[in-house]
C-alpha positions as a Python dict, from the first residue, in 0.01 Angstrom:
ca = {
    (1, 'R'): (0, 0, 0),
    (2, 'L'): (257, 95, 264),
    (3, 'K'): (489, -183, 146),
    (4, 'A'): (453, -65, -213),
    (5, 'L'): (533, 292, -106),
    (6, 'N'): (838, 179, 88),
    (7, 'R'): (954, -27, -208),
    (8, 'L'): (916, 277, -437),
    (9, 'Q'): (1119, 490, -196),
    (10, 'V'): (1394, 227, -190),
    (11, 'I'): (1398, 212, -571),
    (12, 'L'): (1416, 592, -597),
    (13, 'Q'): (1700, 599, -343),
    (14, 'H'): (1891, 335, -541),
    (15, 'L'): (1840, 534, -861),
    (16, 'K'): (1962, 851, -691),
    (17, 'M'): (2270, 675, -553),
    (18, 'S'): (2335, 515, -892),
    (19, 'K'): (2320, 855, -1062),
    (20, 'Q'): (2558, 1006, -806),
    (21, 'T'): (2802, 715, -849),
    (22, 'E'): (2784, 751, -1227),
    (23, 'S'): (2858, 1125, -1217),
    (24, 'A'): (3143, 1058, -972),
    (25, 'A'): (3294, 812, -1218),
    (26, 'E'): (3252, 1055, -1509),
    (27, 'V'): (3481, 1312, -1348),
    (28, 'L'): (3760, 1218, -1109),
    (29, 'L'): (3868, 1474, -849),
    (30, 'E'): (4182, 1400, -653),
    (31, 'K'): (4464, 1564, -464),
    (32, 'K'): (4825, 1470, -532),
    (33, 'G'): (5077, 1662, -327),
    (34, 'G'): (4986, 2027, -363),
    (35, 'A'): (4798, 1974, -689),
    (36, 'G'): (4425, 1939, -735),
    (37, 'I'): (4363, 1717, -1038),
    (38, 'I'): (4043, 1708, -1245),
    (39, 'T'): (4013, 1414, -1484),
    (40, 'L'): (3727, 1414, -1736),
    (41, 'N'): (3640, 1045, -1757),
    (42, 'R'): (3382, 984, -2031),
    (43, 'P'): (3612, 848, -2304),
    (44, 'K'): (3327, 682, -2498),
    (45, 'A'): (3159, 1025, -2522),
    (46, 'L'): (3494, 1198, -2593),
    (47, 'N'): (3476, 1338, -2239),
    (48, 'A'): (3178, 1560, -2325),
    (49, 'L'): (3056, 1763, -2028),
    (50, 'N'): (2718, 1693, -1874),
    (51, 'L'): (2543, 1875, -1592),
    (52, 'P'): (2642, 1635, -1309),
    (53, 'M'): (3008, 1670, -1408),
    (54, 'I'): (2983, 2049, -1407),
    (55, 'Q'): (2808, 2042, -1069),
    (56, 'R'): (3097, 1841, -923),
    (57, 'I'): (3383, 2039, -1078),
    (58, 'Y'): (3263, 2389, -984),
    (59, 'P'): (3254, 2351, -603),
    (60, 'Q'): (3582, 2159, -607),
    (61, 'I'): (3762, 2440, -790),
    (62, 'K'): (3619, 2687, -539),
    (63, 'A'): (3733, 2467, -249),
    (64, 'W'): (4083, 2423, -389),
    (65, 'E'): (4106, 2796, -452),
    (66, 'Q'): (4053, 2858, -79),
    (67, 'D'): (4272, 2568, 39),
    (68, 'P'): (4619, 2688, 150),
    (69, 'E'): (4757, 2338, 83),
    (70, 'T'): (4653, 2342, -284),
    (71, 'F'): (4901, 2529, -504),
    (72, 'L'): (4780, 2451, -854),
    (73, 'I'): (4494, 2285, -1044),
    (74, 'I'): (4543, 2047, -1338),
    (75, 'I'): (4265, 1938, -1573),
    (76, 'K'): (4296, 1657, -1828),
    (77, 'G'): (4091, 1397, -2016),
    (78, 'T'): (4107, 1018, -2045),
    (79, 'G'): (4094, 782, -2341),
    (80, 'G'): (4367, 925, -2564),
    (81, 'K'): (4129, 1073, -2823),
    (82, 'A'): (3990, 1382, -2656),
    (83, 'F'): (4048, 1634, -2382),
    (84, 'C'): (3682, 1735, -2405),
    (85, 'A'): (3469, 1743, -2720),
    (86, 'G'): (3222, 1995, -2575),
    (87, 'G'): (2890, 1985, -2395),
    (88, 'D'): (2661, 1683, -2404),
    (89, 'I'): (2449, 1821, -2689),
    (90, 'R'): (2245, 1501, -2722),
    (91, 'A'): (2117, 1526, -2362),
    (92, 'I'): (2049, 1899, -2401),
    (93, 'T'): (1858, 1845, -2727),
    (94, 'E'): (1645, 1564, -2585),
    (95, 'A'): (1563, 1772, -2277),
    (96, 'G'): (1460, 2066, -2495),
    (97, 'K'): (1216, 1849, -2689),
    (98, 'V'): (1014, 1770, -2377),
    (99, 'G'): (1041, 2112, -2216),
    (100, 'D'): (1282, 1995, -1946),
    (101, 'K'): (1480, 2272, -1773),
    (102, 'L'): (1806, 2078, -1810),
    (103, 'T'): (1913, 2309, -2094),
    (104, 'Q'): (1878, 2619, -1876),
    (105, 'D'): (2051, 2452, -1580),
    (106, 'F'): (2331, 2318, -1801),
    (107, 'F'): (2425, 2649, -1962),
    (108, 'R'): (2395, 2842, -1636),
    (109, 'G'): (2621, 2588, -1464),
    (110, 'E'): (2866, 2574, -1754),
    (111, 'Y'): (2907, 2951, -1778),
    (112, 'R'): (2945, 2979, -1401),
    (113, 'L'): (3221, 2717, -1420),
    (114, 'N'): (3394, 2908, -1703),
    (115, 'N'): (3388, 3220, -1486),
    (116, 'A'): (3528, 3031, -1187),
    (117, 'I'): (3820, 2911, -1400),
    (118, 'G'): (3882, 3257, -1544),
    (119, 'T'): (3888, 3420, -1200),
    (120, 'C'): (4066, 3138, -1014),
    (121, 'K'): (4356, 3269, -807),
    (122, 'K'): (4541, 2937, -814),
    (123, 'P'): (4746, 2850, -1126),
    (124, 'Y'): (4529, 2641, -1359),
    (125, 'V'): (4692, 2408, -1612),
    (126, 'A'): (4483, 2245, -1889),
    (127, 'L'): (4639, 1953, -2076),
    (128, 'I'): (4442, 1982, -2401),
    (129, 'D'): (4556, 1656, -2558),
    (130, 'G'): (4319, 1549, -2838),
    (131, 'I'): (3982, 1692, -2941),
    (132, 'T'): (3913, 2023, -2764),
    (133, 'M'): (3593, 2188, -2881),
    (134, 'G'): (3315, 2410, -2749),
    (135, 'G'): (3268, 2331, -2381),
    (136, 'G'): (3614, 2174, -2375),
    (137, 'V'): (3757, 2509, -2480),
    (138, 'G'): (3552, 2670, -2203),
    (139, 'V'): (3715, 2462, -1929),
    (140, 'S'): (4066, 2527, -2062),
    (141, 'V'): (4112, 2858, -2242),
    (142, 'H'): (4021, 3078, -1943),
    (143, 'G'): (4293, 2923, -1727),
    (144, 'H'): (4649, 3046, -1693),
    (145, 'F'): (4818, 2770, -1895),
    (146, 'R'): (4696, 2556, -2189),
    (147, 'V'): (4927, 2281, -2309),
    (148, 'A'): (4854, 2157, -2663),
    (149, 'T'): (5006, 1849, -2828),
    (150, 'E'): (5038, 1709, -3180),
    (151, 'K'): (4702, 1538, -3117),
    (152, 'T'): (4511, 1855, -3027),
    (153, 'V'): (4216, 1946, -3250),
    (154, 'F'): (4056, 2281, -3165),
    (155, 'A'): (3729, 2425, -3291),
    (156, 'M'): (3438, 2643, -3187),
    (157, 'P'): (3169, 2469, -3401),
    (158, 'E'): (2858, 2624, -3244),
    (159, 'T'): (2743, 2815, -3553),
    (160, 'A'): (2689, 2480, -3730),
    (161, 'I'): (2399, 2407, -3492),
    (162, 'G'): (2254, 2758, -3494),
    (163, 'L'): (2422, 2867, -3171),
    (164, 'F'): (2683, 3136, -3110),
    (165, 'P'): (3042, 3065, -2998),
    (166, 'D'): (2966, 3054, -2626),
    (167, 'V'): (3172, 2958, -2316),
    (168, 'G'): (3330, 3305, -2329),
    (169, 'G'): (3402, 3294, -2703),
    (170, 'G'): (3283, 3653, -2734),
    (171, 'Y'): (3570, 3748, -2503),
    (172, 'F'): (3871, 3538, -2603),
    (173, 'L'): (3817, 3505, -2981),
    (174, 'P'): (3826, 3880, -3065),
    (175, 'R'): (4147, 3905, -2863),
    (176, 'L'): (4338, 3671, -3093),
    (177, 'S'): (4572, 3823, -3351),
    (178, 'G'): (4408, 4013, -3639),
    (179, 'K'): (4066, 3881, -3737),
    (180, 'I'): (4149, 3513, -3693),
    (181, 'G'): (3910, 3490, -3396),
    (182, 'Y'): (3619, 3619, -3604),
    (183, 'Y'): (3705, 3368, -3874),
    (184, 'L'): (3720, 3077, -3630),
    (185, 'A'): (3393, 3185, -3470),
    (186, 'L'): (3196, 3219, -3793),
    (187, 'T'): (3331, 2918, -3982),
    (188, 'G'): (3399, 2663, -3707),
    (189, 'C'): (3737, 2603, -3872),
    (190, 'R'): (3943, 2330, -3704),
    (191, 'L'): (4302, 2388, -3604),
    (192, 'K'): (4540, 2104, -3522),
    (193, 'G'): (4858, 2057, -3324),
    (194, 'R'): (5105, 2346, -3317),
    (195, 'D'): (4860, 2573, -3499),
    (196, 'V'): (4654, 2586, -3178),
    (197, 'L'): (4960, 2743, -3014),
    (198, 'R'): (5026, 2973, -3309),
    (199, 'V'): (4686, 3144, -3285),
    (200, 'G'): (4716, 3189, -2908),
    (201, 'I'): (4461, 2936, -2785),
    (202, 'A'): (4741, 2727, -2629),
    (203, 'T'): (5027, 2877, -2429),
    (204, 'H'): (5263, 2580, -2468),
    (205, 'F'): (5322, 2284, -2701),
    (206, 'V'): (5448, 1949, -2571),
    (207, 'E'): (5461, 1597, -2715),
    (208, 'S'): (5159, 1393, -2611),
    (209, 'E'): (5373, 1111, -2474),
    (210, 'K'): (5556, 1357, -2245),
    (211, 'L'): (5240, 1471, -2064),
    (212, 'P'): (5257, 1207, -1786),
    (213, 'A'): (5613, 1318, -1706),
    (214, 'L'): (5509, 1684, -1719),
    (215, 'E'): (5218, 1618, -1484),
    (216, 'K'): (5449, 1436, -1243),
    (217, 'D'): (5695, 1728, -1247),
    (218, 'L'): (5413, 1978, -1190),
    (219, 'I'): (5294, 1781, -887),
    (220, 'A'): (5652, 1762, -754),
    (221, 'L'): (5694, 2142, -753),
    (222, 'K'): (5721, 2281, -400),
    (223, 'S'): (5486, 2575, -334),
    (224, 'P'): (5478, 2653, -707),
    (225, 'S'): (5424, 3010, -820),
    (226, 'K'): (5293, 3093, -1167),
    (227, 'E'): (5651, 3180, -1260),
    (228, 'K'): (5784, 2839, -1149),
    (229, 'I'): (5505, 2663, -1337),
    (230, 'A'): (5573, 2873, -1648),
    (231, 'D'): (5945, 2788, -1626),
    (232, 'L'): (5868, 2416, -1606),
    (233, 'L'): (5622, 2430, -1897),
    (234, 'N'): (5874, 2631, -2099),
    (235, 'S'): (6143, 2368, -2035),
    (236, 'Y'): (5920, 2103, -2194),
    (237, 'H'): (5799, 2339, -2467),
    (238, 'V'): (6144, 2431, -2600),
    (239, 'K'): (6244, 2065, -2631),
    (240, 'C'): (5946, 1979, -2852),
    (241, 'T'): (6030, 2008, -3222),
    (242, 'I'): (5721, 1840, -3372),
    (243, 'D'): (5590, 2046, -3668),
    (244, 'Q'): (5826, 2329, -3574),
    (245, 'E'): (5919, 2396, -3936),
    (246, 'K'): (5566, 2346, -4067),
    (247, 'E'): (5386, 2662, -4182),
    (248, 'F'): (5069, 2778, -4011),
    (249, 'V'): (4782, 2619, -4204),
    (250, 'L'): (4608, 2956, -4259),
    (251, 'D'): (4925, 3155, -4326),
    (252, 'E'): (4857, 3206, -4698),
    (253, 'H'): (4502, 3323, -4622),
    (254, 'M'): (4570, 3564, -4335),
    (255, 'D'): (4559, 3879, -4550),
    (256, 'K'): (4219, 3770, -4684),
    (257, 'I'): (4094, 3679, -4335),
    (258, 'N'): (4202, 4013, -4187),
    (259, 'S'): (4038, 4200, -4474),
    (260, 'L'): (3718, 4000, -4535),
    (261, 'F'): (3631, 3938, -4170),
    (262, 'S'): (3690, 4297, -4058),
    (263, 'A'): (3330, 4413, -4114),
    (264, 'N'): (3099, 4489, -3822),
    (265, 'S'): (2806, 4271, -3927),
    (266, 'M'): (2743, 3932, -4083),
    (267, 'E'): (2569, 4101, -4376),
    (268, 'E'): (2877, 4313, -4447),
    (269, 'I'): (3108, 4011, -4423),
    (270, 'V'): (2891, 3818, -4672),
    (271, 'K'): (2897, 4121, -4902),
    (272, 'K'): (3277, 4141, -4881),
    (273, 'L'): (3311, 3767, -4954),
    (274, 'K'): (3086, 3796, -5261),
    (275, 'Q'): (3270, 4102, -5390),
    (276, 'D'): (3608, 3936, -5342),
    (277, 'G'): (3511, 3627, -5541),
    (278, 'S'): (3839, 3442, -5480),
    (279, 'P'): (3832, 3063, -5429),
    (280, 'F'): (3897, 3120, -5057),
    (281, 'A'): (3612, 3371, -5027),
    (282, 'L'): (3370, 3149, -5219),
    (283, 'K'): (3457, 2855, -4995),
    (284, 'Q'): (3373, 3061, -4686),
    (285, 'L'): (3041, 3161, -4842),
    (286, 'E'): (2965, 2795, -4899),
    (287, 'V'): (3052, 2713, -4539),
    (288, 'K'): (2831, 2993, -4406),
    (289, 'S'): (2547, 2893, -4638),
    (290, 'S'): (2544, 2539, -4496),
    (291, 'M'): (2516, 2684, -4146),
    (292, 'S'): (2233, 2926, -4220),
}
């Protein structure tokens, strides 16, 4: 019996170590020069955040914030398709089915991380190259600088699964120009490329292939202030002409959006959409109906 117990303890220890190694591989934390670099490393899952990743990132940000030798923090994703597609909804859903407290722990940890990013005293640069949705928005939009590319796809799709636009969406979305934030929140509309900059989610727009060079230049900055970082980002931004002449995808609908999404309740918005009756309004009603 003692041998069996010892064997079980060894197995449990191996499982624990395996889990720790796996979470370590899923998010890479490294220091290069004066820069702390966070790399989301779950490319097969589009770098979706899970609880172990969150639990590793949060204390590291706090440590770098207090470290006098760390001057900025950079966050990026691997795989070429996504920065971060959101939270690991599959794991959260499965946990909820069996009454596991993972869901509670996940959201508490995620929101605490969002707050840490939003209050971080060190300059925080998010390279949002590729899919950036939900939780991915949460670990980028609250930082000082968000660099979008022609591959960026932004959305807050939570209403499609019966949730609200979380990760601070109730704060940053209403602060976008006009009523575009309300529209994005209620419809889950996807924005791509330069349009992510145009609405104010991104602060800069750079070609995807230039990001490695940008990262290298950021790391090379000596004791960088926010102003120096902004100047460097601006120098890359002004050279990028991709989609510069292309109109904002929602430009022709902005008057409708500002009018129809100006009500103070969902019921009033639905009423306005029905009364308007335009093809655009009817399409939004259809979208909302599929989410109800």
